[in-house]
XYZ file of C-alpha atoms in Angstrom:
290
model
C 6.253 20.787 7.613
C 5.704 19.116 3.894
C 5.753 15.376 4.024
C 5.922 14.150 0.266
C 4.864 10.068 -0.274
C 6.424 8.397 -3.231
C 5.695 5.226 -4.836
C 6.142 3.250 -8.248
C 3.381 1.322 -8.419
C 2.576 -0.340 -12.121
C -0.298 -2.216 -11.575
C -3.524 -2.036 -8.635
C -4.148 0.622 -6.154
C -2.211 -0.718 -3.218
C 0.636 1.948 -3.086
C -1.709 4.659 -3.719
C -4.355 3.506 -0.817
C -0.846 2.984 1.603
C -0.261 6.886 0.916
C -4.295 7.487 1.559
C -3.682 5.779 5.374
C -0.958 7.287 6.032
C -2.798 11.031 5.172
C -5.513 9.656 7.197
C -3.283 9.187 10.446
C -1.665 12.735 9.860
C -5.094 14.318 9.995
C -5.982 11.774 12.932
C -3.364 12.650 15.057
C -4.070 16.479 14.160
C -0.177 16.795 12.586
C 0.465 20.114 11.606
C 1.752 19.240 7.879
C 1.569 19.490 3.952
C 1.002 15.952 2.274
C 1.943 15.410 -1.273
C 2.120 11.722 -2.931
C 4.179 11.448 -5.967
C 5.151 9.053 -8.347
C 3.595 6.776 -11.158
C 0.854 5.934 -8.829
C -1.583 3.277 -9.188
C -5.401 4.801 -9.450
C -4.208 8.225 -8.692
C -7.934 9.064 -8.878
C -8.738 7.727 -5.614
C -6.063 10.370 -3.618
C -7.245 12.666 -5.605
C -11.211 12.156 -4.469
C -10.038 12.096 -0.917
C -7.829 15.846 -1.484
C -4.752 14.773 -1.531
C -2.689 16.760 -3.726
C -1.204 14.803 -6.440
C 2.032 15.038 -8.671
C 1.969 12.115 -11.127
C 5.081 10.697 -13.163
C 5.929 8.468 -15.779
C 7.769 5.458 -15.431
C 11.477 6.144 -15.308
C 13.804 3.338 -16.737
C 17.346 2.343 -15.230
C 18.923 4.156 -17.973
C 17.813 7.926 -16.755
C 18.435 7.261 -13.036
C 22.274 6.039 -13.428
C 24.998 7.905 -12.168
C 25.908 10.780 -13.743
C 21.876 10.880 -15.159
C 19.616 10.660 -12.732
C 19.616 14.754 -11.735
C 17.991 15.274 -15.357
C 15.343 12.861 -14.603
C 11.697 13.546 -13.511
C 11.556 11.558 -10.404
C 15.091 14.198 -9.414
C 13.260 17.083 -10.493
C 10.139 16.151 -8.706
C 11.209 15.837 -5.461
C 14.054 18.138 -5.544
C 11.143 21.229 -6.637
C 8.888 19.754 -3.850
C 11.763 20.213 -1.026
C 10.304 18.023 1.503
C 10.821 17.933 4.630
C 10.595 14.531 5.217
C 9.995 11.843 2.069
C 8.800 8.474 2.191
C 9.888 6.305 -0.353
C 7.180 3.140 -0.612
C 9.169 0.066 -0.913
C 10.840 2.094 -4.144
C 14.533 1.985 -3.159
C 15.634 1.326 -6.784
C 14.474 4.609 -7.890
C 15.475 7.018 -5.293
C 18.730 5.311 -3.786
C 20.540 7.688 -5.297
C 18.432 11.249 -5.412
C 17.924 10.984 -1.845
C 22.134 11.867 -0.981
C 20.798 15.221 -2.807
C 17.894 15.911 -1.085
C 17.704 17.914 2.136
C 14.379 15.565 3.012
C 14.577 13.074 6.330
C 14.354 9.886 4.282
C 12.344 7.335 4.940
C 12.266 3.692 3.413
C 9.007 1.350 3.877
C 9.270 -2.182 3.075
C 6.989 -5.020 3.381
C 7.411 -8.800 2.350
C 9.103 -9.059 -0.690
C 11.747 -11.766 -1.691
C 15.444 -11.121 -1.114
C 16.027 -10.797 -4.722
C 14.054 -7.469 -5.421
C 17.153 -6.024 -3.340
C 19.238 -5.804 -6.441
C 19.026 -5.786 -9.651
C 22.051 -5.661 -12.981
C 22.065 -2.418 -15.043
C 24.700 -2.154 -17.849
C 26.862 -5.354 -16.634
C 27.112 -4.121 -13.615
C 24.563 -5.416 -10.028
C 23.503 -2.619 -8.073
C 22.699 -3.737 -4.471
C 20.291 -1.947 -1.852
C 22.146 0.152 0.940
C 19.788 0.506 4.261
C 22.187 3.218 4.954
C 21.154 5.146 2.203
C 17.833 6.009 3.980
C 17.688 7.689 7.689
C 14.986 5.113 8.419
C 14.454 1.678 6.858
C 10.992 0.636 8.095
C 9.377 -3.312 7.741
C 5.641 -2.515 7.573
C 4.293 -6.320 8.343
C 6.094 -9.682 9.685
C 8.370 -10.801 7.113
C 12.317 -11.312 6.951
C 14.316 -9.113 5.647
C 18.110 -9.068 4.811
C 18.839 -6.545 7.111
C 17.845 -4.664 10.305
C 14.659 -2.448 10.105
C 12.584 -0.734 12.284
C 9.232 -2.694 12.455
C 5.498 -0.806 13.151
C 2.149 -2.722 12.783
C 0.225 -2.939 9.345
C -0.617 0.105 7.687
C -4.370 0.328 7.123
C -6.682 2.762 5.929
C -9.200 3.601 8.830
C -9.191 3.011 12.150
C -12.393 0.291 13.354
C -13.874 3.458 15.277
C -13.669 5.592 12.526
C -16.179 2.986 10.316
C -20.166 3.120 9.906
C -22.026 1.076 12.068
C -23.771 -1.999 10.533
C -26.995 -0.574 9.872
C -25.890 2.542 8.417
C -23.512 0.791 5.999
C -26.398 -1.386 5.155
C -28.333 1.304 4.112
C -25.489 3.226 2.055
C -24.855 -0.096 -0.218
C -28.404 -0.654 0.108
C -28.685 -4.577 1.447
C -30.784 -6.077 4.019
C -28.304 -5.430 7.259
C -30.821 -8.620 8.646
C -29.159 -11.117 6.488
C -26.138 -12.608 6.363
C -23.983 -10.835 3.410
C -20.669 -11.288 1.715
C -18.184 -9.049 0.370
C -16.369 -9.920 -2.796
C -13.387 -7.266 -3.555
C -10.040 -7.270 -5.306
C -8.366 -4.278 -7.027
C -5.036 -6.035 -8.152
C -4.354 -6.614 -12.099
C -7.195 -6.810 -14.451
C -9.338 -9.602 -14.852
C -8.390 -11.144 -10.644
C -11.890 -9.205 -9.999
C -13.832 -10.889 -12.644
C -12.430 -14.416 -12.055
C -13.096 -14.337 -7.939
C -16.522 -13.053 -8.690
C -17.113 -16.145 -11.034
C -14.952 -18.563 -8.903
C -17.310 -17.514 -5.364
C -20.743 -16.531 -6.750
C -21.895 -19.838 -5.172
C -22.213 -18.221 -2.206
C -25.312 -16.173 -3.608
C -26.867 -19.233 -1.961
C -25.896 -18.654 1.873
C -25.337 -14.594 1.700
C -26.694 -11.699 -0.097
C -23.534 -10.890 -1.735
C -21.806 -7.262 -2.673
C -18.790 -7.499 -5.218
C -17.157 -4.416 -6.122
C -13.677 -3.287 -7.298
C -11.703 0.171 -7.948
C -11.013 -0.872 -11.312
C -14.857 -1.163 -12.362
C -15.260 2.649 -10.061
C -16.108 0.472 -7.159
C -16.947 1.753 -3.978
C -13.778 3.009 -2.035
C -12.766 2.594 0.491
C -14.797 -0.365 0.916
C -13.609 -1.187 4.952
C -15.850 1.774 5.431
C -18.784 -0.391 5.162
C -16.957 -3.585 6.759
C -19.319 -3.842 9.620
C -22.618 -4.693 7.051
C -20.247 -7.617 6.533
C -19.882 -11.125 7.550
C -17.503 -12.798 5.507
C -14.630 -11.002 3.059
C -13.089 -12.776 0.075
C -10.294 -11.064 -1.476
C -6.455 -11.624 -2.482
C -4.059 -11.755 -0.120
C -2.519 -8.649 -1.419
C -0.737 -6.388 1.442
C -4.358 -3.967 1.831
C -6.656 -6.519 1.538
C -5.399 -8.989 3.796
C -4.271 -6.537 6.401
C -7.741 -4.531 6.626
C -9.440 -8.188 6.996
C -7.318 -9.081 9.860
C -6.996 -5.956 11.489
C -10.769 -5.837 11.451
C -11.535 -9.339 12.643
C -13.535 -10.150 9.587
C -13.933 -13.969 8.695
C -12.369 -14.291 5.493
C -11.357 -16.653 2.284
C -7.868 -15.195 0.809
C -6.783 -16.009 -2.465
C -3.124 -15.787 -3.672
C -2.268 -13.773 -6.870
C 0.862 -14.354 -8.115
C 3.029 -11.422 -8.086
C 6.596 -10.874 -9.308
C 8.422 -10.549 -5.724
C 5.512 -10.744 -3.211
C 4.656 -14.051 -1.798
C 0.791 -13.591 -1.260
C 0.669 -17.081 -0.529
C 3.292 -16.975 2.409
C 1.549 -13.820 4.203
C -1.560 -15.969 4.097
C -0.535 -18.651 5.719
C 1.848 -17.272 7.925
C 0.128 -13.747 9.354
C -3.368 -14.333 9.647
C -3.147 -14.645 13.500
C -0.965 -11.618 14.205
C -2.113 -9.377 16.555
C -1.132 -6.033 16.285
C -1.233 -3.363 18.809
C -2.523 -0.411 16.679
C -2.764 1.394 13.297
C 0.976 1.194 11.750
C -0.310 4.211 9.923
C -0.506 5.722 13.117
C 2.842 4.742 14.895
C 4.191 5.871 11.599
C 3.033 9.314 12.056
C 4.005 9.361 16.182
C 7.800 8.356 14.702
C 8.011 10.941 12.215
C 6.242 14.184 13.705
C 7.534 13.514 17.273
């Protein structure tokens, strides 16, 4: 069985570390499968380091995916040479709405919060609208509304809690005193949101030792391997931060970066209490392979 993950990411690593989790709950659950990701992929590096094959692409433009075009373009040729079996599309409708009628794959289409307006968009005078249908399965991936029905699974996260190091040995990897309170500082959104939260919180160099580290500066990844040496997380409330924080328990300070169609600001105030019932990554995987 291949599964093939694609994505168009511009900015950050968040697609790319959605495709690590759910390669981590395939292995987890001992799925008998090929895993590919594809697309223009944010920090393709980091797959890459954890042996995930990778096919990378550049950006298409609405131009070479219109009727009539979009069999000459990459993203077509891609996929079509990588005859999945089954193809999950991250949040990317606009780009494969239309290749996935030609594709033998099962289709699958993961959304999280995003405003209603990213569900269209005008190309050549003419507004192209998103069609659930298009897609076998249209899956929401954290509380949010949508403008139409979807399947809903917990947050998808990286690791499971008993798959992290224990305090002390995390300690000693990052080497801090696992005796003292310490806090994490970590953002790997646009460039220049690490710098400015690092400058913003260093205060708290007077309460906790603290540890700041991003994957644009070749931080240490994936940092919620080491979240037990830590007692208090500040970070964006981007969809990987803010889910791995909750889902761990951590205490936590979330800021808001201001995104094009993503409300960080809204999942903060309106998700930190959820309490999920398992690994999405995981009940992904259970949907797909059974």
């Amino acid at each position: 069985m291949r599964i093939v993950y694609y994505c168009a990411a511009v900015t950050g690593s968040g697609h790319t570390v959605r495709g690590i989790a759910i390669h981590n709950a395939l292995v987890r659950n001992g799925a008998p499968c090929e895993f590919i990701m594809v697309g223009t992929l944010g920090m393709a590096e980091l797959a890459r380091g954890q042996g995930i094959p990778v096919v990378e692409l550049e950006h298409e433009t609405f131009e070479t995916l219109a009727p009539g075009c979009y069999r000459e373009s990459a993203t077509f040729r891609a996929l079509e040479e990588l005859d999945a079996d089954t193809l999950i599309v991250d949040l990317a409708w606009y780009a494969t709405h239309r290749i996935v009628a030609d594709l033998r794959a099962h289709t699958v289409l993961l959304v999280r919060q995003v405003s209603e307006d990213f569900f269209s968009y005008e190309h050549d005078g003419t507004a192209v609208h998103f069609d659930p249908a298009a897609y076998d399965r249209v899956i929401r991936i954290e509380p949010c509304d949508l403008p139409f029905d979807a399947q809903t699974i917990d947050p998808i996260v990286i690791r499971n809690p008993s798959e992290i190091l224990s305090r002390a040995d995390a300690a000693a990897a990052l080497g801090i005193d696992p005796g003292r309170p310490t806090a994490l500082i970590a953002t790997n959104g646009k460039p220049g949101e690490f710098e400015e939260l690092t400058q913003t919180y260093s205060y708290l160099d007077d309460d906790y030792q603290l540890f700041c580290t991003s994957n644009h500066h070749g931080g240490i990844f994936p940092i919620v391997d080491y979240f037990n040496a830590f007692d208090l997380v500040v970070c964006s409330g981007g969809y990987n931060a803010f889910w791995e924080a909750v889902l761990f328990g951590k205490e936590a300070v979330f800021i808001p970066h201001a995104r094009r169609f993503e409300s960080q600001t809204q999942r903060i105030e309106r998700c930190q209490e959820y309490q999920s019932t398992g690994n999405g990554a995981d009940q992904l995987v259970g949907m797909l392979v059974g």
